[in-house]
């Protein structure tokens, strides 16, 4: 089922949330010693919306649930307790007034009033939790989303940080494709988000079941790029695996101070930045990794 989005309604709060998430991701990325801290200066969703198709709506996969959630789900399956008795135990010490009799008389009087035309007291209000479900959403995007980064290139000889060159980067024209798994936990007010590889075109046209989701998860985990590449062929395969979600992007670079000599479009720097972006995506969102958002 295809979805039409009003991309113009993307507000400042959502943009700022994504900006904060990306800033934290870049700050947590391991960098080589010749690159300084990375700062995200600008982020924009652009004005071209992605192509979104809902493949399936299912129950939440257990791999997104925390251990305490499994324990609570087991408790939910226990048989209900018997109704609590409203009788009171009698006191063994003498008392001038029989409070049980007074309470019984009061209850009888209230019951007679209800039977005589008085409306019964309203039942206590109970707020039912929001339903929990999981969406499988196929996303294809090729648009003008953009972000700008600033960092520095460091020369560590003859001493650490002996020289530093400012570096500005811009990333535009992203091409992305994958299946987004969005699990809503209504009772916990949590949303879990992860990425799996898109099924082949023939399977994408057919209704997606939880079994095919399991196969997509297994295929995504099995094809994750590894760092134990010892040959050029293995390294090329790892690079191809990293490109399975972020297919392409246009990177522009500028090295040096604007008022002095500037080097533009340094190929090795641009390749490194694109590799960092793909690695961050793999480590933060690609299954079995996922992000949890509280709402």
Coordinates of C-alpha atoms in Angstrom, one line a residue:
X1 CA 0.0 0.0 0.0
X2 CA 1.5 3.3 -1.1
X3 CA 1.5 6.3 1.1
X4 CA 1.4 10.0 0.1
X5 CA 3.2 12.3 2.4
X6 CA 2.9 16.1 2.7
X7 CA 6.6 16.7 2.9
X8 CA 6.0 20.4 3.5
X9 CA 4.7 19.7 7.0
X10 CA 8.0 18.5 8.3
X11 CA 8.5 20.9 11.2
X12 CA 11.4 22.5 13.0
X13 CA 11.1 20.1 16.0
X14 CA 11.6 17.0 13.8
X15 CA 14.5 18.6 12.0
X16 CA 16.1 19.5 15.3
X17 CA 15.7 16.0 16.7
X18 CA 17.4 14.4 13.6
X19 CA 20.1 17.1 13.9
X20 CA 20.7 16.1 17.5
X21 CA 20.7 12.4 16.7
X22 CA 23.2 12.8 13.9
X23 CA 25.5 15.0 16.0
X24 CA 25.6 12.4 18.7
X25 CA 26.3 9.7 16.2
X26 CA 29.2 11.6 14.6
X27 CA 30.5 12.4 18.1
X28 CA 30.5 8.7 19.0
X29 CA 32.2 7.6 15.8
X30 CA 35.8 6.4 16.1
X31 CA 38.0 8.7 14.0
X32 CA 41.6 8.3 12.8
X33 CA 44.1 10.5 14.6
X34 CA 44.4 12.8 11.6
X35 CA 40.8 13.9 11.7
X36 CA 39.5 16.3 14.4
X37 CA 36.0 16.3 16.0
X38 CA 33.2 16.4 13.6
X39 CA 30.5 19.1 14.0
X40 CA 27.1 19.0 12.2
X41 CA 26.5 22.6 11.1
X42 CA 23.4 22.2 9.0
X43 CA 20.7 19.6 8.2
X44 CA 17.7 19.9 5.9
X45 CA 15.1 17.3 4.7
X46 CA 14.8 19.1 1.4
X47 CA 11.6 19.3 -0.6
X48 CA 11.5 15.9 -2.3
X49 CA 9.6 13.3 -0.5
X50 CA 10.5 9.6 -0.4
X51 CA 8.5 6.8 -2.0
X52 CA 6.9 4.8 0.8
X53 CA 5.0 1.5 0.7
X54 CA 3.5 -0.3 3.7
X55 CA 4.4 -4.0 3.2
X56 CA 2.7 -5.4 6.3
X57 CA 1.2 -4.8 9.7
X58 CA 2.0 -7.4 12.3
X59 CA 2.6 -8.1 16.0
X60 CA 5.9 -6.8 17.5
X61 CA 8.8 -9.1 16.9
X62 CA 10.2 -10.4 20.2
X63 CA 13.7 -9.3 19.3
X64 CA 12.6 -5.6 19.9
X65 CA 11.3 -6.3 23.4
X66 CA 13.4 -5.8 26.5
X67 CA 13.8 -8.7 29.0
X68 CA 11.3 -7.0 31.5
X69 CA 8.7 -6.9 28.7
X70 CA 8.9 -10.7 28.2
X71 CA 8.5 -11.1 32.0
X72 CA 5.4 -8.9 32.0
X73 CA 3.9 -10.7 29.0
X74 CA 4.3 -13.9 30.9
X75 CA 2.5 -12.4 33.9
X76 CA -0.3 -11.2 31.6
X77 CA -1.0 -14.8 30.7
X78 CA -1.6 -15.9 34.3
X79 CA -5.2 -16.8 35.2
X80 CA -7.1 -13.9 36.9
X81 CA -7.3 -13.8 40.6
X82 CA -10.7 -14.5 42.3
X83 CA -12.7 -11.4 43.2
X84 CA -11.6 -9.8 46.5
X85 CA -14.1 -10.5 49.4
X86 CA -15.9 -7.5 50.8
X87 CA -16.6 -9.2 54.2
X88 CA -14.8 -7.9 57.3
X89 CA -13.4 -9.9 60.1
X90 CA -15.1 -9.4 63.4
X91 CA -13.3 -8.0 66.4
X92 CA -12.8 -10.3 69.4
X93 CA -12.9 -7.5 71.9
X94 CA -16.2 -6.0 73.1
X95 CA -17.2 -2.7 71.7
X96 CA -20.1 -0.4 72.6
X97 CA -21.1 -0.1 69.0
X98 CA -21.3 -2.8 66.3
X99 CA -19.5 -1.1 63.4
X100 CA -20.1 -4.0 61.1
X101 CA -23.8 -3.7 61.7
X102 CA -23.6 0.1 61.0
X103 CA -21.8 -0.5 57.7
X104 CA -24.2 -3.2 56.7
X105 CA -27.2 -0.9 57.4
X106 CA -25.5 1.9 55.5
X107 CA -24.9 -0.5 52.5
X108 CA -28.6 -1.6 52.7
X109 CA -29.8 2.0 52.8
X110 CA -27.6 2.9 49.8
X111 CA -28.9 -0.1 47.9
X112 CA -32.5 0.7 48.6
X113 CA -31.9 4.3 47.3
X114 CA -30.4 2.9 44.1
X115 CA -33.4 0.7 43.7
X116 CA -35.8 3.5 44.4
X117 CA -34.8 5.4 41.3
X118 CA -31.5 6.9 42.2
X119 CA -28.8 6.5 39.5
X120 CA -26.0 4.1 40.4
X121 CA -22.6 5.6 41.0
X122 CA -20.5 5.8 37.9
X123 CA -17.9 3.1 37.4
X124 CA -14.2 4.1 38.0
X125 CA -12.5 5.5 34.9
X126 CA -9.9 3.1 33.3
X127 CA -7.6 4.3 30.5
X128 CA -6.9 1.4 28.2
X129 CA -3.3 1.3 26.8
X130 CA -2.7 2.1 23.2
X131 CA -2.4 -0.9 20.9
X132 CA 0.9 -2.4 20.1
X133 CA 1.8 -3.3 16.5
X134 CA 4.6 -3.3 14.0
X135 CA 4.9 -1.7 10.5
X136 CA 7.1 -2.9 7.7
X137 CA 7.7 0.1 5.4
X138 CA 9.7 0.0 2.2
X139 CA 11.4 3.3 1.5
X140 CA 13.1 4.5 -1.7
X141 CA 14.5 8.0 -1.7
X142 CA 16.5 10.0 -4.2
X143 CA 16.2 13.7 -3.3
X144 CA 17.9 16.9 -2.1
X145 CA 18.3 16.2 1.6
X146 CA 21.4 17.9 2.7
X147 CA 23.8 18.3 5.6
X148 CA 27.0 20.3 6.2
X149 CA 29.9 19.2 8.4
X150 CA 33.0 20.9 9.7
X151 CA 36.1 19.3 11.1
X152 CA 39.9 19.5 10.7
X153 CA 42.8 17.6 9.2
X154 CA 45.6 17.2 11.7
X155 CA 49.3 16.7 11.0
X156 CA 50.8 14.8 13.9
X157 CA 54.5 15.1 12.9
X158 CA 56.9 16.1 14.5
X159 CA 54.4 16.3 17.4
X160 CA 50.7 15.5 18.0
X161 CA 48.4 18.0 16.4
X162 CA 51.5 19.9 15.0
X163 CA 49.3 21.5 12.3
X164 CA 45.5 21.6 11.8
X165 CA 43.7 22.5 8.6
X166 CA 40.0 23.4 8.6
X167 CA 37.7 21.1 6.6
X168 CA 34.2 21.9 5.5
X169 CA 32.0 19.2 3.9
X170 CA 28.6 19.1 2.3
X171 CA 26.5 16.0 1.6
X172 CA 23.7 16.1 -0.9
X173 CA 21.8 14.1 -3.5
X174 CA 21.3 11.0 -1.3
X175 CA 20.0 7.8 -2.8
X176 CA 18.6 5.4 -0.2
X177 CA 16.6 2.1 -0.3
X178 CA 15.6 -0.3 2.4
X179 CA 12.8 -1.7 4.6
X180 CA 12.1 0.2 7.8
X181 CA 10.7 -1.8 10.7
X182 CA 8.7 0.4 13.1
X183 CA 7.5 -1.3 16.3
X184 CA 5.0 0.7 18.4
X185 CA 4.7 -0.4 22.0
X186 CA 1.5 1.3 23.1
X187 CA 1.6 0.3 26.7
X188 CA 5.2 1.4 27.1
X189 CA 5.0 4.6 24.9
X190 CA 8.0 3.4 23.0
X191 CA 8.8 3.1 19.3
X192 CA 11.6 0.8 18.0
X193 CA 13.1 1.5 14.6
X194 CA 15.4 -0.7 12.6
X195 CA 16.5 -1.3 9.0
X196 CA 16.5 -4.6 7.1
X197 CA 17.4 -5.2 3.5
X198 CA 14.6 -4.8 0.9
X199 CA 13.3 -8.1 -0.6
X200 CA 13.8 -8.8 -4.3
X201 CA 11.3 -7.0 -6.6
X202 CA 9.2 -10.2 -7.1
X203 CA 8.8 -10.7 -3.4
X204 CA 8.1 -7.0 -2.8
X205 CA 5.0 -7.2 -5.0
X206 CA 3.5 -10.0 -2.8
X207 CA 2.1 -9.5 0.7
X208 CA 4.9 -9.7 3.2
X209 CA 4.4 -12.1 6.1
X210 CA 6.2 -12.3 9.5
X211 CA 8.0 -15.4 8.1
X212 CA 9.5 -13.2 5.3
X213 CA 10.4 -10.6 7.8
X214 CA 12.3 -13.2 9.8
X215 CA 14.1 -14.1 6.6
X216 CA 14.9 -10.5 5.8
X217 CA 16.3 -10.0 9.4
X218 CA 18.4 -13.1 9.0
X219 CA 19.7 -12.0 5.6
X220 CA 20.5 -8.6 6.9
X221 CA 22.4 -9.9 9.9
X222 CA 24.3 -12.4 7.7
X223 CA 25.3 -9.8 5.2
X224 CA 26.6 -7.2 7.6
X225 CA 30.1 -5.9 6.6
X226 CA 33.0 -7.1 8.7
X227 CA 36.4 -5.6 9.4
X228 CA 38.2 -8.9 9.0
X229 CA 38.9 -8.3 5.3
X230 CA 42.4 -9.6 4.3
X231 CA 42.2 -9.4 0.5
X232 CA 41.1 -6.7 -2.0
X233 CA 38.2 -9.0 -3.1
X234 CA 37.0 -9.3 0.5
X235 CA 37.4 -5.5 1.0
X236 CA 35.4 -4.8 -2.2
X237 CA 32.6 -7.2 -1.0
X238 CA 32.5 -5.3 2.4
X239 CA 32.2 -2.0 0.6
X240 CA 29.4 -3.3 -1.5
X241 CA 27.5 -4.5 1.6
X242 CA 27.8 -1.0 3.1
X243 CA 26.2 0.4 0.0
X244 CA 23.1 -1.7 0.3
X245 CA 21.1 1.1 2.1
X246 CA 22.9 4.4 1.3
X247 CA 23.4 3.7 -2.4
X248 CA 25.0 7.0 -3.4
X249 CA 25.6 10.6 -2.2
X250 CA 27.4 13.6 -3.6
X251 CA 30.1 15.0 -1.3
X252 CA 31.9 18.3 -1.7
X253 CA 34.9 19.3 0.4
X254 CA 37.0 22.4 1.1
X255 CA 40.3 22.2 2.9
X256 CA 41.9 25.3 4.4
X257 CA 40.9 28.8 5.4
X258 CA 38.6 30.8 3.2
X259 CA 40.9 33.9 3.2
X260 CA 44.0 31.8 2.1
X261 CA 44.7 29.0 -0.3
X262 CA 41.9 26.4 -0.4
X263 CA 41.8 22.8 -1.7
X264 CA 38.5 21.8 -3.1
X265 CA 37.0 18.3 -3.7
X266 CA 39.7 16.2 -2.2
X267 CA 38.7 12.7 -3.3
X268 CA 40.2 10.7 -0.3
X269 CA 38.5 12.9 2.2
X270 CA 35.1 12.7 0.5
X271 CA 35.4 8.9 0.3
X272 CA 36.2 8.7 4.0
X273 CA 33.2 10.9 5.0
X274 CA 30.9 8.8 2.9
X275 CA 32.3 5.6 4.5
X276 CA 31.8 7.1 8.0
X277 CA 28.1 7.9 7.1
X278 CA 27.5 4.3 5.9
X279 CA 29.3 2.8 9.0
X280 CA 27.2 5.0 11.3
X281 CA 24.0 3.9 9.6
X282 CA 25.1 0.2 10.0
X283 CA 26.0 0.5 13.6
X284 CA 23.0 2.6 14.7
X285 CA 20.0 1.3 12.7
X286 CA 20.7 -1.8 10.7
X287 CA 19.3 -5.0 12.3
X288 CA 20.1 -6.4 14.8
X289 CA 20.8 -2.8 15.9
X290 CA 17.8 -0.5 16.5
X291 CA 16.9 2.8 18.1
X292 CA 14.2 3.3 20.7
X293 CA 12.2 6.5 20.9
X294 CA 10.0 7.4 23.9
X295 CA 6.8 9.3 23.2

